[in-house]
Coordinates of C-alpha atoms in Angstrom, one line a residue:
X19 CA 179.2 101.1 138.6
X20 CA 181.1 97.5 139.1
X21 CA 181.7 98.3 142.9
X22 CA 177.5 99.6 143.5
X23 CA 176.9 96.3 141.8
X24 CA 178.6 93.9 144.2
X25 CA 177.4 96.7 147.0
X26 CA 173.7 95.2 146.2
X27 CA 174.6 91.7 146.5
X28 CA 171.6 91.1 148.8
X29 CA 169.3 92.7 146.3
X30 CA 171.2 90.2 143.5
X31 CA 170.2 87.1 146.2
X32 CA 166.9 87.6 146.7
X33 CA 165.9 88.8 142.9
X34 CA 168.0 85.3 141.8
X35 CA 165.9 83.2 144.4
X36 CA 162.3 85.0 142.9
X37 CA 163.2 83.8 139.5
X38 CA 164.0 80.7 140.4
X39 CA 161.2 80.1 142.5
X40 CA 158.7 81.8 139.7
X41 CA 160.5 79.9 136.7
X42 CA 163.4 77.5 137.6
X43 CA 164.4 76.4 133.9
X44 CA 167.0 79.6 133.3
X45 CA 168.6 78.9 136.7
X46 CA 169.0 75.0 136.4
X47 CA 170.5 75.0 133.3
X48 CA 173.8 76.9 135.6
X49 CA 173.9 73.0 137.5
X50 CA 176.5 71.5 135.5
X51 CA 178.6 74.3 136.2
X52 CA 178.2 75.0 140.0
X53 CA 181.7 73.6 140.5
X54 CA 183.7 76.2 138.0
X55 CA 181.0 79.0 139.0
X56 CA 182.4 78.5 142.8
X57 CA 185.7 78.4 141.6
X58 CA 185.4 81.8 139.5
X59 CA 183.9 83.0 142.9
X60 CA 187.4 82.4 144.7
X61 CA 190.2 82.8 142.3
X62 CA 188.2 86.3 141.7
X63 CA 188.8 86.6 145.8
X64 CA 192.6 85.1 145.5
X65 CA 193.5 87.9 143.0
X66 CA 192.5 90.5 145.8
X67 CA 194.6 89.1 148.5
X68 CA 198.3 90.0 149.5
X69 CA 201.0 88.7 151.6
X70 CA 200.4 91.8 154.4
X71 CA 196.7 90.0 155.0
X72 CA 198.1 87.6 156.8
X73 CA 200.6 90.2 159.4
X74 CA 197.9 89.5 162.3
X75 CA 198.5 86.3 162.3
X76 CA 202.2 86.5 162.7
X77 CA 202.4 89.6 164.9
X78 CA 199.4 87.6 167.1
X79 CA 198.7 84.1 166.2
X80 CA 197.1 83.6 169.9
X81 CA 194.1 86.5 168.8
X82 CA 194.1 84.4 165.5
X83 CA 193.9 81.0 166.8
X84 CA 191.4 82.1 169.6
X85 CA 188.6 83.8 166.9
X86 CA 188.9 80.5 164.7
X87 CA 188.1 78.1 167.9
X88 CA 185.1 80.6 168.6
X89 CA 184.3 80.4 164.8
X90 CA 184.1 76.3 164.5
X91 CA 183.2 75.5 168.0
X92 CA 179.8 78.2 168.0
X93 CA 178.7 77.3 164.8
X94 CA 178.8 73.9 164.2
X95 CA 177.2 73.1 167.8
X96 CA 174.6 75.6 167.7
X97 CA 173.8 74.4 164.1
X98 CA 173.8 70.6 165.9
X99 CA 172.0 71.7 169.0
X100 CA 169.0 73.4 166.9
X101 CA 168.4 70.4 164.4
X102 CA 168.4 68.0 167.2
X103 CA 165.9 70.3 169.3
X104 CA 163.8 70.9 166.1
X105 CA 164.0 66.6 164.7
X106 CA 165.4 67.6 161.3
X107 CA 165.4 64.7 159.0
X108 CA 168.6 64.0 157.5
X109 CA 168.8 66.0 154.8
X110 CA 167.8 69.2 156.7
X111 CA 170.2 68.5 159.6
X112 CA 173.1 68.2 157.7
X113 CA 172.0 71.5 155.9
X114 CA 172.5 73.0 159.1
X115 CA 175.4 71.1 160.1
X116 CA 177.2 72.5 156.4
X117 CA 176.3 76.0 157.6
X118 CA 178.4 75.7 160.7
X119 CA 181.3 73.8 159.5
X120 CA 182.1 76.2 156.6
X121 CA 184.6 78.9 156.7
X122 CA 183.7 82.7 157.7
X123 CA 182.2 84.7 154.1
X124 CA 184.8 86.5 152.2
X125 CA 182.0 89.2 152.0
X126 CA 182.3 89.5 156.4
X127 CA 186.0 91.6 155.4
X128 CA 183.3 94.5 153.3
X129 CA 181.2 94.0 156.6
X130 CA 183.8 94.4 159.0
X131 CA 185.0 97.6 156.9
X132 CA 181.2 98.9 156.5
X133 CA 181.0 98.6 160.4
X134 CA 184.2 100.5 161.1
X135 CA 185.7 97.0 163.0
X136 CA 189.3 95.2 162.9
X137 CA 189.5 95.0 158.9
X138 CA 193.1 93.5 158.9
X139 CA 191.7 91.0 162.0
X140 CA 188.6 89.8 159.7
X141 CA 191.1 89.2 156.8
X142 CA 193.2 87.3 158.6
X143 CA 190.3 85.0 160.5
X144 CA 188.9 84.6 156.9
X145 CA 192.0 84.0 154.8
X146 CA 193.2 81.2 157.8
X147 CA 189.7 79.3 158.1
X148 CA 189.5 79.1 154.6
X149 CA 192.9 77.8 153.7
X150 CA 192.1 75.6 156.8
X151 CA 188.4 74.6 155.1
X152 CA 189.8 71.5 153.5
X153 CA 191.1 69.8 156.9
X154 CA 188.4 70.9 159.1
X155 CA 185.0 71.0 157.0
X156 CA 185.3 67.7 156.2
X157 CA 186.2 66.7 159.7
X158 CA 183.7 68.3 161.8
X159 CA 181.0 67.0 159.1
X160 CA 181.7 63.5 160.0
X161 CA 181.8 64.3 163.8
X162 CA 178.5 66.5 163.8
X163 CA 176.6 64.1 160.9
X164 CA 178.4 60.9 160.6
X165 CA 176.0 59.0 162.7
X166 CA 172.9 60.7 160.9
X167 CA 173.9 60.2 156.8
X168 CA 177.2 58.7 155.1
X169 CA 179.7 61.2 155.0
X170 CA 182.9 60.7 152.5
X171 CA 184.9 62.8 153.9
X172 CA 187.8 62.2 151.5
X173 CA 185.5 63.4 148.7
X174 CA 184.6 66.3 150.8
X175 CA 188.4 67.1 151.2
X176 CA 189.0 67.0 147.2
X177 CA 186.3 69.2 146.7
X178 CA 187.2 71.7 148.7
X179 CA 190.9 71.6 147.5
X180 CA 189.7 72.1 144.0
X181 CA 187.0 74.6 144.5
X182 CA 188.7 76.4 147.6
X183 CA 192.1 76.2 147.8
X184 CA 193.4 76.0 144.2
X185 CA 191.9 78.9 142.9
X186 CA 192.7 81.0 145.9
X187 CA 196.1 80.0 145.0
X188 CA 195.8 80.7 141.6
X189 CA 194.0 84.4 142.3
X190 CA 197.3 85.2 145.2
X191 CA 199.8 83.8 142.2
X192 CA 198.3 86.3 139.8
X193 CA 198.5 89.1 142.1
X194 CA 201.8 88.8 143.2
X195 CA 204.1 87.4 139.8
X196 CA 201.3 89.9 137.5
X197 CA 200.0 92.6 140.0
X198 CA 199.7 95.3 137.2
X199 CA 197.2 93.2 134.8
X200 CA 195.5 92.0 138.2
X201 CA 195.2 95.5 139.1
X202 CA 193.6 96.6 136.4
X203 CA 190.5 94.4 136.6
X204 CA 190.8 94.8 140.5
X205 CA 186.8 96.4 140.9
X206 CA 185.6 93.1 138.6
X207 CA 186.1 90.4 141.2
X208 CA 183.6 91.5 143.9
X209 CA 180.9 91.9 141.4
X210 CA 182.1 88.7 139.8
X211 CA 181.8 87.1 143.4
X212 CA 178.7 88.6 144.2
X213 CA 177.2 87.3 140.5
X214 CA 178.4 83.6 141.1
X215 CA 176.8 83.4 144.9
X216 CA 173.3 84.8 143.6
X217 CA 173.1 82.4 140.6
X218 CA 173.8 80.0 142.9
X219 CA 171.6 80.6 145.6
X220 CA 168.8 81.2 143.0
X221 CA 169.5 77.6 141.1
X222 CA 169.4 75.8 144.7
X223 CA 165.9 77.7 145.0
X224 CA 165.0 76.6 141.5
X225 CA 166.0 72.8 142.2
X226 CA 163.7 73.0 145.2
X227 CA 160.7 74.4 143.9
X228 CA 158.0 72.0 144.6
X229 CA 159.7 71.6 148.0
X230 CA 159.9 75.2 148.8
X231 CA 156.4 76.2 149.0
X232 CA 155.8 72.9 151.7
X233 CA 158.9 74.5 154.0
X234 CA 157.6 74.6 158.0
X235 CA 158.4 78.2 158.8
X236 CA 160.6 76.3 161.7
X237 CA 163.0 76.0 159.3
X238 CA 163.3 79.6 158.8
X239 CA 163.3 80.3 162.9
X240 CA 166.2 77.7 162.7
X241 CA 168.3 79.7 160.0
X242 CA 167.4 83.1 161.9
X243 CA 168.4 81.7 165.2
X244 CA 172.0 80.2 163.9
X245 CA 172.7 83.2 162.2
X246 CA 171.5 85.5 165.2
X247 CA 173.4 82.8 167.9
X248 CA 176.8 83.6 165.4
X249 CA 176.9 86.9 166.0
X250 CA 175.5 87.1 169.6
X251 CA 178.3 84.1 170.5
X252 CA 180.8 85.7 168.5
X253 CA 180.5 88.7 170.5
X254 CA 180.7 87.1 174.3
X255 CA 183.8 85.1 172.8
X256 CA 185.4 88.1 172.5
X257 CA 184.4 89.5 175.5
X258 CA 185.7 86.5 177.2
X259 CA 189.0 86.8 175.4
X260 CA 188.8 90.0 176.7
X261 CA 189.1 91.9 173.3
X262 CA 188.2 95.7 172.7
X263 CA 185.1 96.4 171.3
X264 CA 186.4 96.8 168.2
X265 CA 187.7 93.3 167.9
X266 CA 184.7 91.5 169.1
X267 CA 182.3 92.9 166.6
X268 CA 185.1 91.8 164.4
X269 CA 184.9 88.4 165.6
X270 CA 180.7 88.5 166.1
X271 CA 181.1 89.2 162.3
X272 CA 183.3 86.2 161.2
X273 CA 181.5 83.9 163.3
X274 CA 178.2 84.5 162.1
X275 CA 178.2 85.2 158.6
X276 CA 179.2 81.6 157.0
X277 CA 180.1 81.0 153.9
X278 CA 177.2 79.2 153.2
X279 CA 178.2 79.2 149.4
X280 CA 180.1 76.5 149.6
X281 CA 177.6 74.8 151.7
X282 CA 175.2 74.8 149.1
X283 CA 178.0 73.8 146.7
X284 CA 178.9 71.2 148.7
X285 CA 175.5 69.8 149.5
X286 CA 174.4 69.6 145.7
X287 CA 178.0 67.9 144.7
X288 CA 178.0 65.3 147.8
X289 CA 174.6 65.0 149.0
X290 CA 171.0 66.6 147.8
X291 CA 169.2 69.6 146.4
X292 CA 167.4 69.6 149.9
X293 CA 170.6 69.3 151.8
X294 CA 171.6 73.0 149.7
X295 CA 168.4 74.4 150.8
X296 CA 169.1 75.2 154.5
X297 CA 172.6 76.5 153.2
X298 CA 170.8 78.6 150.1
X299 CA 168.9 80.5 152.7
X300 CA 171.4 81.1 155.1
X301 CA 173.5 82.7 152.6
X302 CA 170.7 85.0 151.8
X303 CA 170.0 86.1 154.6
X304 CA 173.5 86.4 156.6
X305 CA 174.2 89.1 154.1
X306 CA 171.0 91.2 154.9
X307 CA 171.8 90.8 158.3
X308 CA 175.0 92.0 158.5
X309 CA 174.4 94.8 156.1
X310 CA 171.8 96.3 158.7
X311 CA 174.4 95.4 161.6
X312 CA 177.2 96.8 159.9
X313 CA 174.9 100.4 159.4
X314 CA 174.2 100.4 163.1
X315 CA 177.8 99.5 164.3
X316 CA 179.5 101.9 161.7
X317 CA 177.4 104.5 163.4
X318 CA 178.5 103.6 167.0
X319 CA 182.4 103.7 166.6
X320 CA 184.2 102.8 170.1
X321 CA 187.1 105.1 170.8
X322 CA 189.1 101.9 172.7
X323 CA 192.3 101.0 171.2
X324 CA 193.5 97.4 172.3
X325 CA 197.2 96.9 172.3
X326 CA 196.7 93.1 171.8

């Protein structure tokens, strides 16, 4: 029952974002608490990770190294390229900008497991760009947005040390001093997870009501052509790093579903509601995407072992 729960995670996004679009009160009343709600969300995910997540990255730090330059080098300049092309005003562009400079989803390791891919790959890509997150989101903020809006990126860096990287320290703690209490309550954290990213996609929604039903559809086309550009990119990376096919739908995975979460998070705690929008709606609907792509990809398994 806990595990079908966080299975319909997309269903959980959307419903959230009705209600808070039909009656925002409910949802608003979550703001003060974004900040613990995200932090819930990863000491839930630190409590599910282990020391052998990581063995990819010593066996082959090279394959490692190469799927995180794909990660932050497609999505942050495809995020910068389209709001340029398209004139976002501030706000919006450094929505898209948050998108690209965030870490991979935790939820892209259930994808990457759905789809039959590199499982261990995808949890080492994850695990290193989010323990990376505090250096690098900051960073590529200010080099993507900096001349567009003030960016603190020192703020930014505390943020995500408290939100991010404390709690995920916590959660691995827990599991491995405490693994049979841990264990226990194992099935709870996904759903837990999956409860905290739809309340807070759905109280962005409900914060931008009034601006939501004035949206251009561009902004949409923007969000589906990022998201679609992340995989598609994510996939010729590979091929140019000359991975088996089983690694570079791995990689077309991590590089376009974003952890847009913590965008949103982000956005609301630095900037503006409207900054959380473009970040809200990515988050949506990178998970319905992948969903679909992981059911067509688990159907197509390639036989190819790399020895990489």
């Amino acid at each position: 029952m806990i595990r079908r729960f966080a299975a319909l995670m997309p269903l959980w996004v959307v419903a959230l974002g009705i209600v808070g679009y039909l009656y925002p009160p409910p949802l608003v009343w979550f703001k003060p608490y974004l900040e613990w709600m995200f932090f819930g969300t990863m000491l839930g995910i630190g409590c599910t990770m282990q020391f052998s997540d990581f063995r990819p990255l010593v066996r082959h730090p090279h394959l490692v190294l190469l799927g995180l330059l794909a990660q932050f080098i497609i999505m942050p300049g495809c995020g910068f390229l389209i709001a340029k092309a398209l004139h976002f005003p501030p706000e919006l562009f450094l929505g898209m900008i948050l998108v690209g400079v965030v870490p991979g989803a935790m939820a892209s390791n259930v994808v990457s497991y759905l789809a039959r891919t590199d499982v261990a790959y995808s949890i080492a890509l994850t695990s290193t760009a989010t323990l990376l997150s505090p250096i690098l989101t900051p960073a590529l903020t200010y080099l993507y947005a900096g001349t567009v809006i003030h960016i603190d990126s020192w703020a930014m860096c505390l943020s995500i040390l408290k939100i991010v990287l404390l709690p995920l320290l916590i959660g691995f703690s827990l599991k491995h001093f405490c693994p049979k209490p841990v264990e226990r309550i194992h099935d709870v954290f996904p759903a837990l997870s999956a409860l905290c990213i739809a309340i807070i996609c759905g109280m962005v929604v409900a914060l931008n009501q009034s601006r939501i039903a004035s949206l251009s559809l561009v902004i949409f086309l923007a969000i589906f052509t990022h998201n679609l550009l992340g995989y598609s990119g994510g996939y010729v990376a590979g091929k140019l790093f000359r991975f088996d096919r089983r690694r570079r739908r791995t990689l077309a995975i991590e590089v376009g579903m974003q952890n847009a979460g913590l965008g949103a998070v982000l956005a609301i705690a630095h900037f503006s509601p409207e900054t959380a929008l473009i970040p809200a709606i990515f988050a949506t609907w990178c998970v319905i995407t992948a969903s679909l792509l992981a059911r067509y990809w688990s159907r197509q398994v390639p036989q190819e072992v790399d020895g990489n």
